[in-house]
CSV table of C-alpha atoms in Angstrom, one decimal:
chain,number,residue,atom,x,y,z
U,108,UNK,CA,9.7,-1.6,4.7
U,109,UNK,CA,6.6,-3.8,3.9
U,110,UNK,CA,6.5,-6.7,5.5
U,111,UNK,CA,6.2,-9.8,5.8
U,112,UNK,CA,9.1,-10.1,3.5
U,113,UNK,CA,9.0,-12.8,0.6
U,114,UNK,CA,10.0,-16.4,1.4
U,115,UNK,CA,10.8,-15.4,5.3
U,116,UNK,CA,8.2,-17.4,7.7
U,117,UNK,CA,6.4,-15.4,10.0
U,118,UNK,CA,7.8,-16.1,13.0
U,119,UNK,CA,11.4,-15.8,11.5
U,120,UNK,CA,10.5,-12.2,11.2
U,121,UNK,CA,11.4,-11.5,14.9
U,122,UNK,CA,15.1,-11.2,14.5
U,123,UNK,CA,14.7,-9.1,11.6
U,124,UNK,CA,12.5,-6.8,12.9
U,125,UNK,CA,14.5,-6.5,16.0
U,126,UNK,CA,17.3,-5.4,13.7
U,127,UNK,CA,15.4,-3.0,11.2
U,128,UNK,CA,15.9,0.1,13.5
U,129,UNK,CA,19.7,0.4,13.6
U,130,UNK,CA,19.6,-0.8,9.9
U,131,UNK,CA,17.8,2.2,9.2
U,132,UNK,CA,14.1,1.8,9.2
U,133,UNK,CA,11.6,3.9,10.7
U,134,UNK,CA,8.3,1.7,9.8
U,135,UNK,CA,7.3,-1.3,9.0
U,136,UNK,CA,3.6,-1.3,6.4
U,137,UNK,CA,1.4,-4.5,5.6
U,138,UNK,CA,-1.2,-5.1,2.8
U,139,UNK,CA,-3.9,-7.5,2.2
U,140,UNK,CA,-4.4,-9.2,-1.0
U,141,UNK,CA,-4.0,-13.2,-0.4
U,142,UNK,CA,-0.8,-13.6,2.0
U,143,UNK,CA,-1.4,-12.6,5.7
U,144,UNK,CA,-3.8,-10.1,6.8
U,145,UNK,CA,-2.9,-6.6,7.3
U,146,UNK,CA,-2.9,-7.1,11.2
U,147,UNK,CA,-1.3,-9.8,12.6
U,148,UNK,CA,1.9,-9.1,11.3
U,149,UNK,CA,2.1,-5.8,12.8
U,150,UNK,CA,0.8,-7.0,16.1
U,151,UNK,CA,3.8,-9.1,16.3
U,152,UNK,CA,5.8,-6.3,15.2
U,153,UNK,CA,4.3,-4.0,18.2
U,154,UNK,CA,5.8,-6.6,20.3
U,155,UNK,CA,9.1,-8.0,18.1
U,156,UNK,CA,10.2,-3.8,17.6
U,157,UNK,CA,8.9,-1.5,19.8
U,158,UNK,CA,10.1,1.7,17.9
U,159,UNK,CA,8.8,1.3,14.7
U,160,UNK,CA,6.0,3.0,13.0
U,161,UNK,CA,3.2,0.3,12.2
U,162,UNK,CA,1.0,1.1,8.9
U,163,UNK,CA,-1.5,-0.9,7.0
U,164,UNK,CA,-1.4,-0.2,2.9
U,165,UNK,CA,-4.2,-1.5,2.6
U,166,UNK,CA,-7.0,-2.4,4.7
U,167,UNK,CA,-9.8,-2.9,1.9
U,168,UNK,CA,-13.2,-0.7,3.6
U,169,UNK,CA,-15.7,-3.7,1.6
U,170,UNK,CA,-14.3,-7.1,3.6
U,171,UNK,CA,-14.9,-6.0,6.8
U,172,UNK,CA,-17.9,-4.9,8.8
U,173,UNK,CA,-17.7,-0.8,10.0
U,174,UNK,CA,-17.4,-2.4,14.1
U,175,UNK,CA,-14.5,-4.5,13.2
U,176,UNK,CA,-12.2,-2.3,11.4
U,177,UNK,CA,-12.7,-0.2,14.1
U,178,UNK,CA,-12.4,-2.6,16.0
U,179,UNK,CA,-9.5,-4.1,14.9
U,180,UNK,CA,-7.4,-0.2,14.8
U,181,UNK,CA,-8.1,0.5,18.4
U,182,UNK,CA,-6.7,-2.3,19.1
U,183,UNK,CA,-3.6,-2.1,17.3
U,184,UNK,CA,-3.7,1.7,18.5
U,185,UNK,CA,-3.8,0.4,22.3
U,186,UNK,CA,-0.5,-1.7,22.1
U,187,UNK,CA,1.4,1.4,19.8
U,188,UNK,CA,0.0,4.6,20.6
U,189,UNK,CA,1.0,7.4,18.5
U,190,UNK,CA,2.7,4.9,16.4
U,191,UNK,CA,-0.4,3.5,13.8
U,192,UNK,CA,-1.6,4.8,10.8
U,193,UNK,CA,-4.5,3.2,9.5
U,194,UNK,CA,-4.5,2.9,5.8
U,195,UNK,CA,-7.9,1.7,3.7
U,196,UNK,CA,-9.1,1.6,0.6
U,197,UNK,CA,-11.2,0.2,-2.1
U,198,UNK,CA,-9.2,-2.4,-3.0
U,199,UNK,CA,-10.6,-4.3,-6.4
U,200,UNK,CA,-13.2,-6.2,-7.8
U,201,UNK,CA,-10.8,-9.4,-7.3
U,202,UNK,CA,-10.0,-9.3,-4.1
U,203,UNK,CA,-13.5,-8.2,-2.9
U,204,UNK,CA,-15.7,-9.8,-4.9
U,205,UNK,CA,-14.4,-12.7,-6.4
U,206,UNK,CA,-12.4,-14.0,-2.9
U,207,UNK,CA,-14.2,-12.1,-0.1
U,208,UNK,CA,-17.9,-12.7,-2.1
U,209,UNK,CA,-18.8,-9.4,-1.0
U,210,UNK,CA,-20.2,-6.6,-3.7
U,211,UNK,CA,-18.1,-4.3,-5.3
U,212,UNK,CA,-20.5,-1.4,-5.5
U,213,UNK,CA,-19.5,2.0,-5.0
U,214,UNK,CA,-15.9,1.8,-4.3
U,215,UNK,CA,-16.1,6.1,-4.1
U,216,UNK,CA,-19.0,6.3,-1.4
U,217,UNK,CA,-18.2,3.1,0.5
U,218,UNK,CA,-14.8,4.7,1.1
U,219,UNK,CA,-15.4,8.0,2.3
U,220,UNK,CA,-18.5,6.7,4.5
U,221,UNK,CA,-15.9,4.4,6.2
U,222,UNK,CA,-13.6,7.2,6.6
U,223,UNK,CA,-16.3,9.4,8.3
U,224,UNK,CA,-17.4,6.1,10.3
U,225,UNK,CA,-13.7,5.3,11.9
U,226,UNK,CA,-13.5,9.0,12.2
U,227,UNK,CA,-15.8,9.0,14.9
U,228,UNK,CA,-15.6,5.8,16.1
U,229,UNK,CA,-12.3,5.4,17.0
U,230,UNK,CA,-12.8,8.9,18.5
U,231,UNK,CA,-14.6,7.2,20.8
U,232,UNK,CA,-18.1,8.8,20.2
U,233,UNK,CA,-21.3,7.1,20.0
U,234,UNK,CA,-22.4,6.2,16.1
U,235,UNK,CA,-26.0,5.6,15.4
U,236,UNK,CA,-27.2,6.5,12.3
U,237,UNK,CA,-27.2,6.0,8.5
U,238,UNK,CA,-24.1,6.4,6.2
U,239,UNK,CA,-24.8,6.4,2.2
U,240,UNK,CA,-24.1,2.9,1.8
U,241,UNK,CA,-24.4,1.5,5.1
U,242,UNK,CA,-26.1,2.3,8.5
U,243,UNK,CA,-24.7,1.5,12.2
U,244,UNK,CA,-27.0,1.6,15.1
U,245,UNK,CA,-25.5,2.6,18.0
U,246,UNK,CA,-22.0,1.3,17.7
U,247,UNK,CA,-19.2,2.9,20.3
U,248,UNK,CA,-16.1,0.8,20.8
U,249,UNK,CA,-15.8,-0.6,23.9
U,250,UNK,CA,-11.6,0.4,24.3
U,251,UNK,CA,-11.4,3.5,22.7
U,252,UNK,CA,-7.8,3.7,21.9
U,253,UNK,CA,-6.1,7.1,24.0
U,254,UNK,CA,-4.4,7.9,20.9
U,255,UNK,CA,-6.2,7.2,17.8
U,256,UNK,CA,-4.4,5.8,14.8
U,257,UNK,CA,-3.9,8.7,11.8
U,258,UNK,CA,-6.3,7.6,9.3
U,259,UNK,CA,-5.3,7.5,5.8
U,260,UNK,CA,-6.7,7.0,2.3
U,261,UNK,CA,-5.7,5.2,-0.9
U,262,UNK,CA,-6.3,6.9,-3.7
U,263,UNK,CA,-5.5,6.8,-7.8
U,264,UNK,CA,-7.2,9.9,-9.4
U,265,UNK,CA,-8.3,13.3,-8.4
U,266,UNK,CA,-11.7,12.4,-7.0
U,267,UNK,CA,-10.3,9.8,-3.9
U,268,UNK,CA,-7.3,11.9,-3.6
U,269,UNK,CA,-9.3,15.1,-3.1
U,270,UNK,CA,-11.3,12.9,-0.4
U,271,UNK,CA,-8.3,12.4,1.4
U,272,UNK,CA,-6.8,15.7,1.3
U,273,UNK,CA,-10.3,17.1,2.8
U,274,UNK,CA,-11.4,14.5,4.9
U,275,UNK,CA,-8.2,12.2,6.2
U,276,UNK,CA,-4.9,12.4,7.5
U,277,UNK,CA,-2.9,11.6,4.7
U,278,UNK,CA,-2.7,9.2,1.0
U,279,UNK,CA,-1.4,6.4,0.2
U,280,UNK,CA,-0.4,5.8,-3.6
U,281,UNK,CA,0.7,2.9,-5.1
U,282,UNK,CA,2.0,2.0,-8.3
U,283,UNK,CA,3.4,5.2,-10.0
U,284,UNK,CA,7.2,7.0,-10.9
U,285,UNK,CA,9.0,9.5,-8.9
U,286,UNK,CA,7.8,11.6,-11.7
U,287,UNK,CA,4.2,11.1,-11.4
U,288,UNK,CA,4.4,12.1,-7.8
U,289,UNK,CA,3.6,15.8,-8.9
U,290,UNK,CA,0.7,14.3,-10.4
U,291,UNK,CA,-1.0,13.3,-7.5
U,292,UNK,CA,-0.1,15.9,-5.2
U,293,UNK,CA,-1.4,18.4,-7.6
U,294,UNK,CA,-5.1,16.8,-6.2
U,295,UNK,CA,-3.9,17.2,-2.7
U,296,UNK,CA,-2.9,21.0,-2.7
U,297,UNK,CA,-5.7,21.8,-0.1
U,298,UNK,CA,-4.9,19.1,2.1
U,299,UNK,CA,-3.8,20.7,6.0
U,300,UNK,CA,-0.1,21.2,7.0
U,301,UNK,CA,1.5,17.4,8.3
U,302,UNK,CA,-0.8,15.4,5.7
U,303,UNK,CA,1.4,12.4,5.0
U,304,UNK,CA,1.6,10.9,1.7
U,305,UNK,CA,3.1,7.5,1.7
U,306,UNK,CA,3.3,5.1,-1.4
U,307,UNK,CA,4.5,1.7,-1.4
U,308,UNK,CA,7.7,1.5,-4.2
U,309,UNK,CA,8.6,-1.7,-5.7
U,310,UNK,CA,12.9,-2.3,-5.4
U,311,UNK,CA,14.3,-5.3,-7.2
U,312,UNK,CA,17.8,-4.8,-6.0
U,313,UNK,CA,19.7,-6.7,-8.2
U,314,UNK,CA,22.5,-6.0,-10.8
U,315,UNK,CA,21.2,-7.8,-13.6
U,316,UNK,CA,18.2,-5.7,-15.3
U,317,UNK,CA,17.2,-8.7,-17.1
U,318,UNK,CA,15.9,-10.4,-14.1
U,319,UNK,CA,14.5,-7.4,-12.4
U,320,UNK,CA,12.6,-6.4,-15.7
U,321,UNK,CA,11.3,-10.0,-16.1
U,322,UNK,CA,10.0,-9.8,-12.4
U,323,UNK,CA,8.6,-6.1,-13.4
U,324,UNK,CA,6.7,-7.1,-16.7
U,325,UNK,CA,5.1,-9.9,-14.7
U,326,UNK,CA,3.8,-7.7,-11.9
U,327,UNK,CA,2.4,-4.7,-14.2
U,328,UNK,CA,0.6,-7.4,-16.1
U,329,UNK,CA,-1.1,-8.9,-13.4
U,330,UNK,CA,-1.7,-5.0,-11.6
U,331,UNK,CA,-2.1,-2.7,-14.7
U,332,UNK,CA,-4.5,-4.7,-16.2
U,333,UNK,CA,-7.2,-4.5,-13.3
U,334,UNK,CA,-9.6,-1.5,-14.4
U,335,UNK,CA,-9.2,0.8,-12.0
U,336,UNK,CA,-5.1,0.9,-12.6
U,337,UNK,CA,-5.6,0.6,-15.9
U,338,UNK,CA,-7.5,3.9,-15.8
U,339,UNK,CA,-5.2,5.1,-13.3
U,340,UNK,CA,-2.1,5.2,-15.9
U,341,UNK,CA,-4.2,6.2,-18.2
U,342,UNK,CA,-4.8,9.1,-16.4
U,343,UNK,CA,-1.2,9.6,-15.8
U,344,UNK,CA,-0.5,9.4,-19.5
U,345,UNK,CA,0.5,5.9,-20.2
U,346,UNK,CA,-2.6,5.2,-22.1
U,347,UNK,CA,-0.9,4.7,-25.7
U,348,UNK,CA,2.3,2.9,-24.4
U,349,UNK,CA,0.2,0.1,-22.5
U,350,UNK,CA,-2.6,-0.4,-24.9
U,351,UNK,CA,-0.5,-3.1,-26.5
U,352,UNK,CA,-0.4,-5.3,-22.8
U,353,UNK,CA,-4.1,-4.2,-22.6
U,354,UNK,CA,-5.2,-5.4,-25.9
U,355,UNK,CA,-3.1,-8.9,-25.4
U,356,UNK,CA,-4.8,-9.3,-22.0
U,357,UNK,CA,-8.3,-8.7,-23.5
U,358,UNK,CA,-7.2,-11.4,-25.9
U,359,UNK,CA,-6.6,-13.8,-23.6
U,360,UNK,CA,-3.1,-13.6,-24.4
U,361,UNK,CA,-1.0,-13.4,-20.8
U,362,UNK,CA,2.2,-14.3,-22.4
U,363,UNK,CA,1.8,-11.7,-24.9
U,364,UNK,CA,0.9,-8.9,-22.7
U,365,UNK,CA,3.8,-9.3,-20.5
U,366,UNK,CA,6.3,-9.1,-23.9
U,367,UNK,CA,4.3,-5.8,-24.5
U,368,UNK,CA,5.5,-3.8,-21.9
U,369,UNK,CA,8.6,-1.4,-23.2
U,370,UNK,CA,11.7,-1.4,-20.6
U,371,UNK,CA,10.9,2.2,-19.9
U,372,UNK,CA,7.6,1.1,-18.3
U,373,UNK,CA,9.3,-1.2,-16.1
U,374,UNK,CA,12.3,0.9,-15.3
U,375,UNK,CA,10.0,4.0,-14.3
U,376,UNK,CA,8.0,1.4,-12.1
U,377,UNK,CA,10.4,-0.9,-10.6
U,378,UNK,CA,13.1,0.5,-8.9
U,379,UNK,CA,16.1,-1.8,-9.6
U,380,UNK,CA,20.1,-1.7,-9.9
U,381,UNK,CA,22.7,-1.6,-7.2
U,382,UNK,CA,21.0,-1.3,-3.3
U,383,UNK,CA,22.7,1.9,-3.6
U,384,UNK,CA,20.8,2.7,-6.8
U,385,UNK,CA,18.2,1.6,-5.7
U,386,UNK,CA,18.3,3.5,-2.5
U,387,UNK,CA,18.9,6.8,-4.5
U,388,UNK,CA,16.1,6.3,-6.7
U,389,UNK,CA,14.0,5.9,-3.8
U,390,UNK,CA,15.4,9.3,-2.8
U,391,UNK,CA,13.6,10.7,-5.4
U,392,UNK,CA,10.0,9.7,-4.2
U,393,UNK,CA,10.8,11.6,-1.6
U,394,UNK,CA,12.1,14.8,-2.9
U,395,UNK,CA,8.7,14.8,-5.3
U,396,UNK,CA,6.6,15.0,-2.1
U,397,UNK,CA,6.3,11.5,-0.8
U,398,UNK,CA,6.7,12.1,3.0
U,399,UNK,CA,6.8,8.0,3.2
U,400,UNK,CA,8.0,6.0,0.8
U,401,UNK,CA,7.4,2.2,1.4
U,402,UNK,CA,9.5,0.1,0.2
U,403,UNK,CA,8.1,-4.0,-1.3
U,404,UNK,CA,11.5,-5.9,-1.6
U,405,UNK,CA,11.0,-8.2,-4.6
U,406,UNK,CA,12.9,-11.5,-4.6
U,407,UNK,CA,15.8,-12.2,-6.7
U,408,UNK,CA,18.1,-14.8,-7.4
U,409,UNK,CA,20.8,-13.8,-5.5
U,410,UNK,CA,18.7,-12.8,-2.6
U,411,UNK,CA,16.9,-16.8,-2.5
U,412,UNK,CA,20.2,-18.5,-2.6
U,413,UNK,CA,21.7,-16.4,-0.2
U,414,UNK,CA,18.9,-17.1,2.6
U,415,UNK,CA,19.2,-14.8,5.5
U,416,UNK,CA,22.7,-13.4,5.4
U,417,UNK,CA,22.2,-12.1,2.0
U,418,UNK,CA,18.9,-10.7,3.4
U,419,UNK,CA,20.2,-8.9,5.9
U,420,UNK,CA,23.0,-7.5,4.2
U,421,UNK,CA,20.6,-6.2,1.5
U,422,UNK,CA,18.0,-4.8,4.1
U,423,UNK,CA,20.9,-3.1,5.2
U,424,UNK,CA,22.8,-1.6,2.2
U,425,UNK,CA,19.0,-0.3,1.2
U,426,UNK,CA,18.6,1.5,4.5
U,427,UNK,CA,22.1,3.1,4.1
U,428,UNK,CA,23.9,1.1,7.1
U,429,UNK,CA,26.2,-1.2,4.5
């Protein structure tokens, strides 16, 4: 389950994420776009649920210096050992450039020389030396965690997902069908035995396919129109279907673009229906080769006027307690 969960205060997470275990959840995964940071609520989680898995989808490699996301890993790797997996990634031109006001230049390189970085880092070892795009002078983390966190990378197309299958632990995708699973994992067919491939899956779970499409159109506009998803489902062979939203959004037509996009766009991206449905679509992901699939609850109607009862009893119809 990503969390923290939409409209749910942070500190109201506690009871929930007490509960998630018997509702059955294994793992709890943050992002970081604009809400909370990738870390803090995971800390609390170390502490709230001791069981559960801890992942970060994603931690972006640019808004952070090397030290502190190594930094920042051990640490979380101290208070769960053998229960972190670090996930990073580009991120985008938004996020890093125009609200962190750091350069967007070689998303490619940047990554894999953070990769090789934490590699050694959080193994401990002394780093001094220059990377491609950045050079560390002897840097060695004070608290080397015992166990260090798996390291994993997000990647859209062949070239970053070939990085990961070489160079880290596992993938992390985001954004794509059950069916284009065998895309992807066609570019990690060298990866090593136990290479984990997670993806985050958007679940409206809600009866009404009206509402969950509106929610859906809404957020492929505002994701499917930054370049690098853009090329992304291109790649996957969504190119002529899209071009509509694309060519609104160039425009300067938002309204438009989100009209453009067909139902069968939505319905292969957003997971909606019944919480069973939903729960047996998610199924799918998994039986394509996605050894974790992450579910983002979307908020509905029914789930905001309920509050926390209808919540709960969602969280736990979706894990297959109800």
């Amino acid at each position: 389950m990503t969390v923290p969960l939409a409209g749910v205060p942070l500190p109201d997470h506690a009871a929930l994420l007490a509960q998630l275990p018997s509702l059955g959840y294994t793992d709890v995964w943050t992002s970081e776009v604009s809400g909370t940071d990738a870390f803090t609520p995971l800390t609390l989680a170390s502490v709230w649920s001791p069981t559960l898995r801890l992942g970060t989808a994603i931690v972006p490699v640019f808004t952070r210096g090397p030290g502190l996301l190594a930094m920042q890993a051990a640490a979380l790797a101290e208070v769960a050992p053998g229960r972190f997996a670090f996930g990073i990634g580009a991120s985008s031109p938004v996020v890093v450039g125009d609200w962190n006001a750091v350069p967007f230049d070689r998303p490619f390189e940047r990554s894999r020389d953070v990769l090789r970085f934490l590699r050694q880092a959080l193994a401990g070892e002394l780093v001094d030396g220059a990377f491609e795009t950045f050079t560390v002078r002897r840097f060695r983390l004070e608290r080397a965690p015992a166990v260090p966190p798996k390291l994993l990378l997000a990647g859209l197309r062949a070239r970053m997902l070939r990085l990961a299958a070489a160079e880290a632990d596992g993938a992390i995708l985001n954004w794509l069908s059950a069916g284009d699973v065998a895309t992807a994992r066609a570019e990690l067919s060298g990866a090593p035995d136990g290479f984990e491939v997670a993806a985050r899956i958007f679940v409206c779970p809600t009866a009404d396919p009206a509402e969950a499409r509106e929610t859906g159109r809404r957020l492929i506009a505002a994701y499917l129109t930054v370049p690098a998803y853009a090329a992304f489902h291109r790649w996957l062979g969504r190119g002529e279907v899209l071009k509509p939203m694309w060519d609104a959004w160039a425009a300067g037509d938002r309204k438009g673009a989100v009209r453009a996009i067909p139902d069968e766009v939505v319905d292969d991206l957003i997971v909606h229906g019944s919480p069973d449905a939903c729960r047996e679509h998610v199924r799918r992901y998994a039986e394509a080769g996605v050894t974790t699939p992450v579910i983002a609850l979307l908020p509905t109607r029914e789930l905001t006027a309920g509050g926390a009862p209808a919540l709960l009893d969602t969280l736990r119809a979706l894990g297959g307690r109800s």
